[in-house]
Amino acid sequence: MTDVPASDGMGLTARMVDALKAITEFVGRHGAMPTRRALADVMGCNPNNANRLMDSLVERGELSAVTRRGWVAVAGFGRDGVLISVRPHIAARLAAYCAANGEKVTAVADDAIQLHLDQLEGDVATVVPCGDGVAIVVDDEEGTAS
């Protein structure tokens, strides 16, 4: 079992590492986050324990959660930055790759997006500092920036 470091410096228990791996593998197979019942089935525990594991992973920044109609749903990996939705087949491929290679989904997604933006810069876009991040200024077909 590979150790999965928490993004905010808080350590993970062995059981949390197992849960994170199970969640990543589930997303790799199904292209969506597991329900608490599905995680409980995979982990061999009751749904209350699966719920506590998921909550602990959200608290440590390994998973992100959104509130919908008064209940909290696990939405993705990591909590820093922006929540981006991708089509299920892409999420499945990404999670499968990460599970097979011991990589963090957020790290691989960050790298892939950065590589793509690096290729765009200078060709069709300009990257400019903006607050805590950057803005992408895309040159349109007529050569003007937007």
mmCIF file with all atom_site columns, C-alpha atoms in Angstrom:
data_model
loop_
_atom_site.group_PDB
_atom_site.id
_atom_site.type_symbol
_atom_site.label_atom_id
_atom_site.label_alt_id
_atom_site.label_comp_id
_atom_site.label_asym_id
_atom_site.label_entity_id
_atom_site.label_seq_id
_atom_site.pdbx_PDB_ins_code
_atom_site.Cartn_x
_atom_site.Cartn_y
_atom_site.Cartn_z
_atom_site.occupancy
_atom_site.B_iso_or_equiv
_atom_site.pdbx_formal_charge
_atom_site.auth_seq_id
_atom_site.auth_comp_id
_atom_site.auth_asym_id
_atom_site.auth_atom_id
_atom_site.pdbx_PDB_model_num
ATOM 1   C CA . MET A 1 1   ? 0.000   0.000  0.000   1.00 0.00 ? 1   MET A CA 1
ATOM 2   C CA . THR A 1 2   ? 1.342   3.408  -0.922  1.00 0.00 ? 2   THR A CA 1
ATOM 3   C CA . ASP A 1 3   ? 1.104   6.305  1.486   1.00 0.00 ? 3   ASP A CA 1
ATOM 4   C CA . VAL A 1 4   ? -1.158  9.098  0.248   1.00 0.00 ? 4   VAL A CA 1
ATOM 5   C CA . PRO A 1 5   ? -0.065  12.423 1.751   1.00 0.00 ? 5   PRO A CA 1
ATOM 6   C CA . ALA A 1 6   ? -2.788  14.861 2.739   1.00 0.00 ? 6   ALA A CA 1
ATOM 7   C CA . SER A 1 7   ? -2.782  18.118 0.821   1.00 0.00 ? 7   SER A CA 1
ATOM 8   C CA . ASP A 1 8   ? -2.982  20.306 3.922   1.00 0.00 ? 8   ASP A CA 1
ATOM 9   C CA . GLY A 1 9   ? -0.322  18.487 5.913   1.00 0.00 ? 9   GLY A CA 1
ATOM 10  C CA . MET A 1 10  ? -2.697  16.477 8.084   1.00 0.00 ? 10  MET A CA 1
ATOM 11  C CA . GLY A 1 11  ? -1.791  12.803 8.071   1.00 0.00 ? 11  GLY A CA 1
ATOM 12  C CA . LEU A 1 12  ? -4.079  10.014 7.007   1.00 0.00 ? 12  LEU A CA 1
ATOM 13  C CA . THR A 1 13  ? -4.708  6.826  8.914   1.00 0.00 ? 13  THR A CA 1
ATOM 14  C CA . ALA A 1 14  ? -4.180  3.523  7.130   1.00 0.00 ? 14  ALA A CA 1
ATOM 15  C CA . ARG A 1 15  ? -7.963  3.122  6.909   1.00 0.00 ? 15  ARG A CA 1
ATOM 16  C CA . MET A 1 16  ? -8.307  6.576  5.286   1.00 0.00 ? 16  MET A CA 1
ATOM 17  C CA . VAL A 1 17  ? -5.615  5.662  2.757   1.00 0.00 ? 17  VAL A CA 1
ATOM 18  C CA . ASP A 1 18  ? -7.534  2.466  1.972   1.00 0.00 ? 18  ASP A CA 1
ATOM 19  C CA . ALA A 1 19  ? -10.769 4.450  1.586   1.00 0.00 ? 19  ALA A CA 1
ATOM 20  C CA . LEU A 1 20  ? -9.131  7.012  -0.708  1.00 0.00 ? 20  LEU A CA 1
ATOM 21  C CA . LYS A 1 21  ? -7.698  4.204  -2.838  1.00 0.00 ? 21  LYS A CA 1
ATOM 22  C CA . ALA A 1 22  ? -11.098 2.471  -2.958  1.00 0.00 ? 22  ALA A CA 1
ATOM 23  C CA . ILE A 1 23  ? -12.799 5.726  -3.963  1.00 0.00 ? 23  ILE A CA 1
ATOM 24  C CA . THR A 1 24  ? -10.216 6.390  -6.681  1.00 0.00 ? 24  THR A CA 1
ATOM 25  C CA . GLU A 1 25  ? -10.624 2.854  -8.036  1.00 0.00 ? 25  GLU A CA 1
ATOM 26  C CA . PHE A 1 26  ? -14.421 3.174  -7.919  1.00 0.00 ? 26  PHE A CA 1
ATOM 27  C CA . VAL A 1 27  ? -14.265 6.396  -9.943  1.00 0.00 ? 27  VAL A CA 1
ATOM 28  C CA . GLY A 1 28  ? -11.910 4.624  -12.349 1.00 0.00 ? 28  GLY A CA 1
ATOM 29  C CA . ARG A 1 29  ? -14.472 1.871  -12.935 1.00 0.00 ? 29  ARG A CA 1
ATOM 30  C CA . HIS A 1 30  ? -17.686 3.905  -12.851 1.00 0.00 ? 30  HIS A CA 1
ATOM 31  C CA . GLY A 1 31  ? -16.735 7.493  -13.727 1.00 0.00 ? 31  GLY A CA 1
ATOM 32  C CA . ALA A 1 32  ? -18.499 8.854  -10.629 1.00 0.00 ? 32  ALA A CA 1
ATOM 33  C CA . MET A 1 33  ? -17.952 9.126  -6.887  1.00 0.00 ? 33  MET A CA 1
ATOM 34  C CA . PRO A 1 34  ? -19.287 6.194  -4.861  1.00 0.00 ? 34  PRO A CA 1
ATOM 35  C CA . THR A 1 35  ? -22.210 6.602  -2.514  1.00 0.00 ? 35  THR A CA 1
ATOM 36  C CA . ARG A 1 36  ? -21.519 5.974  1.138   1.00 0.00 ? 36  ARG A CA 1
ATOM 37  C CA . ARG A 1 37  ? -23.280 2.615  0.820   1.00 0.00 ? 37  ARG A CA 1
ATOM 38  C CA . ALA A 1 38  ? -21.123 1.669  -2.186  1.00 0.00 ? 38  ALA A CA 1
ATOM 39  C CA . LEU A 1 39  ? -17.965 2.626  -0.268  1.00 0.00 ? 39  LEU A CA 1
ATOM 40  C CA . ALA A 1 40  ? -19.181 0.624  2.724   1.00 0.00 ? 40  ALA A CA 1
ATOM 41  C CA . ASP A 1 41  ? -19.659 -2.422 0.493   1.00 0.00 ? 41  ASP A CA 1
ATOM 42  C CA . VAL A 1 42  ? -16.170 -2.076 -0.981  1.00 0.00 ? 42  VAL A CA 1
ATOM 43  C CA . MET A 1 43  ? -14.546 -1.438 2.416   1.00 0.00 ? 43  MET A CA 1
ATOM 44  C CA . GLY A 1 44  ? -16.490 -4.153 4.224   1.00 0.00 ? 44  GLY A CA 1
ATOM 45  C CA . CYS A 1 45  ? -17.872 -1.764 6.832   1.00 0.00 ? 45  CYS A CA 1
ATOM 46  C CA . ASN A 1 46  ? -21.231 -0.215 7.642   1.00 0.00 ? 46  ASN A CA 1
ATOM 47  C CA . PRO A 1 47  ? -22.414 2.989  5.919   1.00 0.00 ? 47  PRO A CA 1
ATOM 48  C CA . ASN A 1 48  ? -21.884 5.038  9.100   1.00 0.00 ? 48  ASN A CA 1
ATOM 49  C CA . ASN A 1 49  ? -18.176 4.118  9.112   1.00 0.00 ? 49  ASN A CA 1
ATOM 50  C CA . ALA A 1 50  ? -17.940 4.861  5.378   1.00 0.00 ? 50  ALA A CA 1
ATOM 51  C CA . ASN A 1 51  ? -19.582 8.231  6.062   1.00 0.00 ? 51  ASN A CA 1
ATOM 52  C CA . ARG A 1 52  ? -17.006 9.014  8.775   1.00 0.00 ? 52  ARG A CA 1
ATOM 53  C CA . LEU A 1 53  ? -14.161 8.018  6.440   1.00 0.00 ? 53  LEU A CA 1
ATOM 54  C CA . MET A 1 54  ? -15.482 10.265 3.675   1.00 0.00 ? 54  MET A CA 1
ATOM 55  C CA . ASP A 1 55  ? -15.999 13.146 6.112   1.00 0.00 ? 55  ASP A CA 1
ATOM 56  C CA . SER A 1 56  ? -12.438 12.727 7.418   1.00 0.00 ? 56  SER A CA 1
ATOM 57  C CA . LEU A 1 57  ? -11.066 12.785 3.862   1.00 0.00 ? 57  LEU A CA 1
ATOM 58  C CA . VAL A 1 58  ? -13.033 15.969 3.150   1.00 0.00 ? 58  VAL A CA 1
ATOM 59  C CA . GLU A 1 59  ? -11.704 17.565 6.374   1.00 0.00 ? 59  GLU A CA 1
ATOM 60  C CA . ARG A 1 60  ? -8.146  16.747 5.306   1.00 0.00 ? 60  ARG A CA 1
ATOM 61  C CA . GLY A 1 61  ? -8.625  18.146 1.821   1.00 0.00 ? 61  GLY A CA 1
ATOM 62  C CA . GLU A 1 62  ? -8.363  14.839 -0.040  1.00 0.00 ? 62  GLU A CA 1
ATOM 63  C CA . LEU A 1 63  ? -11.986 14.979 -1.220  1.00 0.00 ? 63  LEU A CA 1
ATOM 64  C CA . SER A 1 64  ? -14.251 17.906 -1.981  1.00 0.00 ? 64  SER A CA 1
ATOM 65  C CA . ALA A 1 65  ? -17.882 18.140 -1.009  1.00 0.00 ? 65  ALA A CA 1
ATOM 66  C CA . VAL A 1 66  ? -20.832 20.229 -2.087  1.00 0.00 ? 66  VAL A CA 1
ATOM 67  C CA . THR A 1 67  ? -24.073 20.929 -0.256  1.00 0.00 ? 67  THR A CA 1
ATOM 68  C CA . ARG A 1 68  ? -27.250 20.220 -2.174  1.00 0.00 ? 68  ARG A CA 1
ATOM 69  C CA . ARG A 1 69  ? -30.709 20.721 -0.712  1.00 0.00 ? 69  ARG A CA 1
ATOM 70  C CA . GLY A 1 70  ? -29.398 20.438 2.829   1.00 0.00 ? 70  GLY A CA 1
ATOM 71  C CA . TRP A 1 71  ? -27.252 17.307 2.393   1.00 0.00 ? 71  TRP A CA 1
ATOM 72  C CA . VAL A 1 72  ? -23.559 17.039 1.650   1.00 0.00 ? 72  VAL A CA 1
ATOM 73  C CA . ALA A 1 73  ? -22.334 15.114 -1.386  1.00 0.00 ? 73  ALA A CA 1
ATOM 74  C CA . VAL A 1 74  ? -18.748 14.123 -2.104  1.00 0.00 ? 74  VAL A CA 1
ATOM 75  C CA . ALA A 1 75  ? -18.000 15.819 -5.405  1.00 0.00 ? 75  ALA A CA 1
ATOM 76  C CA . GLY A 1 76  ? -14.380 15.212 -6.324  1.00 0.00 ? 76  GLY A CA 1
ATOM 77  C CA . PHE A 1 77  ? -10.768 15.078 -5.252  1.00 0.00 ? 77  PHE A CA 1
ATOM 78  C CA . GLY A 1 78  ? -9.101  17.856 -3.264  1.00 0.00 ? 78  GLY A CA 1
ATOM 79  C CA . ARG A 1 79  ? -10.630 21.028 -1.885  1.00 0.00 ? 79  ARG A CA 1
ATOM 80  C CA . ASP A 1 80  ? -8.182  23.714 -2.946  1.00 0.00 ? 80  ASP A CA 1
ATOM 81  C CA . GLY A 1 81  ? -8.815  25.578 -6.135  1.00 0.00 ? 81  GLY A CA 1
ATOM 82  C CA . VAL A 1 82  ? -11.782 25.319 -8.449  1.00 0.00 ? 82  VAL A CA 1
ATOM 83  C CA . LEU A 1 83  ? -14.176 22.418 -8.803  1.00 0.00 ? 83  LEU A CA 1
ATOM 84  C CA . ILE A 1 84  ? -14.169 21.360 -12.459 1.00 0.00 ? 84  ILE A CA 1
ATOM 85  C CA . SER A 1 85  ? -16.582 18.806 -13.855 1.00 0.00 ? 85  SER A CA 1
ATOM 86  C CA . VAL A 1 86  ? -15.380 16.457 -16.553 1.00 0.00 ? 86  VAL A CA 1
ATOM 87  C CA . ARG A 1 87  ? -17.290 13.883 -18.546 1.00 0.00 ? 87  ARG A CA 1
ATOM 88  C CA . PRO A 1 88  ? -17.574 10.509 -16.772 1.00 0.00 ? 88  PRO A CA 1
ATOM 89  C CA . HIS A 1 89  ? -15.379 8.629  -19.253 1.00 0.00 ? 89  HIS A CA 1
ATOM 90  C CA . ILE A 1 90  ? -12.536 11.136 -18.717 1.00 0.00 ? 90  ILE A CA 1
ATOM 91  C CA . ALA A 1 91  ? -12.946 10.972 -14.926 1.00 0.00 ? 91  ALA A CA 1
ATOM 92  C CA . ALA A 1 92  ? -12.844 7.182  -15.141 1.00 0.00 ? 92  ALA A CA 1
ATOM 93  C CA . ARG A 1 93  ? -9.647  7.179  -17.217 1.00 0.00 ? 93  ARG A CA 1
ATOM 94  C CA . LEU A 1 94  ? -7.983  9.704  -14.913 1.00 0.00 ? 94  LEU A CA 1
ATOM 95  C CA . ALA A 1 95  ? -8.915  7.830  -11.735 1.00 0.00 ? 95  ALA A CA 1
ATOM 96  C CA . ALA A 1 96  ? -7.876  4.476  -13.232 1.00 0.00 ? 96  ALA A CA 1
ATOM 97  C CA . TYR A 1 97  ? -4.490  5.922  -14.195 1.00 0.00 ? 97  TYR A CA 1
ATOM 98  C CA . CYS A 1 98  ? -4.025  7.400  -10.721 1.00 0.00 ? 98  CYS A CA 1
ATOM 99  C CA . ALA A 1 99  ? -5.032  4.198  -8.955  1.00 0.00 ? 99  ALA A CA 1
ATOM 100 C CA . ALA A 1 100 ? -2.639  2.138  -11.091 1.00 0.00 ? 100 ALA A CA 1
ATOM 101 C CA . ASN A 1 101 ? 0.280   4.538  -10.624 1.00 0.00 ? 101 ASN A CA 1
ATOM 102 C CA . GLY A 1 102 ? -0.178  5.724  -7.033  1.00 0.00 ? 102 GLY A CA 1
ATOM 103 C CA . GLU A 1 103 ? -0.788  9.307  -8.190  1.00 0.00 ? 103 GLU A CA 1
ATOM 104 C CA . LYS A 1 104 ? -3.152  11.898 -6.738  1.00 0.00 ? 104 LYS A CA 1
ATOM 105 C CA . VAL A 1 105 ? -5.993  12.846 -9.074  1.00 0.00 ? 105 VAL A CA 1
ATOM 106 C CA . THR A 1 106 ? -5.603  16.553 -8.329  1.00 0.00 ? 106 THR A CA 1
ATOM 107 C CA . ALA A 1 107 ? -1.870  16.491 -9.043  1.00 0.00 ? 107 ALA A CA 1
ATOM 108 C CA . VAL A 1 108 ? -2.283  14.734 -12.399 1.00 0.00 ? 108 VAL A CA 1
ATOM 109 C CA . ALA A 1 109 ? -5.152  17.023 -13.420 1.00 0.00 ? 109 ALA A CA 1
ATOM 110 C CA . ASP A 1 110 ? -3.121  20.108 -12.437 1.00 0.00 ? 110 ASP A CA 1
ATOM 111 C CA . ASP A 1 111 ? -0.148  18.883 -14.474 1.00 0.00 ? 111 ASP A CA 1
ATOM 112 C CA . ALA A 1 112 ? -2.283  18.066 -17.522 1.00 0.00 ? 112 ALA A CA 1
ATOM 113 C CA . ILE A 1 113 ? -4.021  21.447 -17.480 1.00 0.00 ? 113 ILE A CA 1
ATOM 114 C CA . GLN A 1 114 ? -0.720  23.264 -16.973 1.00 0.00 ? 114 GLN A CA 1
ATOM 115 C CA . LEU A 1 115 ? 0.848   21.418 -19.919 1.00 0.00 ? 115 LEU A CA 1
ATOM 116 C CA . HIS A 1 116 ? -2.136  22.305 -22.094 1.00 0.00 ? 116 HIS A CA 1
ATOM 117 C CA . LEU A 1 117 ? -2.003  25.967 -21.081 1.00 0.00 ? 117 LEU A CA 1
ATOM 118 C CA . ASP A 1 118 ? 1.758   26.063 -21.688 1.00 0.00 ? 118 ASP A CA 1
ATOM 119 C CA . GLN A 1 119 ? 1.113   24.855 -25.241 1.00 0.00 ? 119 GLN A CA 1
ATOM 120 C CA . LEU A 1 120 ? -1.561  27.515 -25.757 1.00 0.00 ? 120 LEU A CA 1
ATOM 121 C CA . GLU A 1 121 ? 0.598   30.362 -24.493 1.00 0.00 ? 121 GLU A CA 1
ATOM 122 C CA . GLY A 1 122 ? 2.175   32.204 -27.356 1.00 0.00 ? 122 GLY A CA 1
ATOM 123 C CA . ASP A 1 123 ? 0.167   30.342 -30.002 1.00 0.00 ? 123 ASP A CA 1
ATOM 124 C CA . VAL A 1 124 ? -3.386  31.475 -29.367 1.00 0.00 ? 124 VAL A CA 1
ATOM 125 C CA . ALA A 1 125 ? -3.345  32.907 -25.855 1.00 0.00 ? 125 ALA A CA 1
ATOM 126 C CA . THR A 1 126 ? -1.459  35.057 -23.404 1.00 0.00 ? 126 THR A CA 1
ATOM 127 C CA . VAL A 1 127 ? -1.219  34.196 -19.707 1.00 0.00 ? 127 VAL A CA 1
ATOM 128 C CA . VAL A 1 128 ? -1.248  37.261 -17.437 1.00 0.00 ? 128 VAL A CA 1
ATOM 129 C CA . PRO A 1 129 ? -1.084  37.512 -13.619 1.00 0.00 ? 129 PRO A CA 1
ATOM 130 C CA . CYS A 1 130 ? -4.483  38.199 -12.047 1.00 0.00 ? 130 CYS A CA 1
ATOM 131 C CA . GLY A 1 131 ? -4.963  38.333 -8.264  1.00 0.00 ? 131 GLY A CA 1
ATOM 132 C CA . ASP A 1 132 ? -3.769  35.054 -6.734  1.00 0.00 ? 132 ASP A CA 1
ATOM 133 C CA . GLY A 1 133 ? -3.737  33.274 -10.086 1.00 0.00 ? 133 GLY A CA 1
ATOM 134 C CA . VAL A 1 134 ? -3.596  33.965 -13.782 1.00 0.00 ? 134 VAL A CA 1
ATOM 135 C CA . ALA A 1 135 ? -5.988  34.961 -16.534 1.00 0.00 ? 135 ALA A CA 1
ATOM 136 C CA . ILE A 1 136 ? -5.887  33.464 -19.998 1.00 0.00 ? 136 ILE A CA 1
ATOM 137 C CA . VAL A 1 137 ? -6.388  36.037 -22.729 1.00 0.00 ? 137 VAL A CA 1
ATOM 138 C CA . VAL A 1 138 ? -7.398  34.204 -25.899 1.00 0.00 ? 138 VAL A CA 1
ATOM 139 C CA . ASP A 1 139 ? -6.586  35.740 -29.271 1.00 0.00 ? 139 ASP A CA 1
ATOM 140 C CA . ASP A 1 140 ? -9.573  35.383 -31.587 1.00 0.00 ? 140 ASP A CA 1
ATOM 141 C CA . GLU A 1 141 ? -9.433  34.590 -35.302 1.00 0.00 ? 141 GLU A CA 1
ATOM 142 C CA . GLU A 1 142 ? -9.077  38.278 -36.194 1.00 0.00 ? 142 GLU A CA 1
ATOM 143 C CA . GLY A 1 143 ? -5.965  38.720 -34.066 1.00 0.00 ? 143 GLY A CA 1
ATOM 144 C CA . THR A 1 144 ? -7.604  40.693 -31.288 1.00 0.00 ? 144 THR A CA 1
ATOM 145 C CA . ALA A 1 145 ? -7.438  39.715 -27.647 1.00 0.00 ? 145 ALA A CA 1
ATOM 146 C CA . SER A 1 146 ? -10.512 39.007 -25.570 1.00 0.00 ? 146 SER A CA 1
#
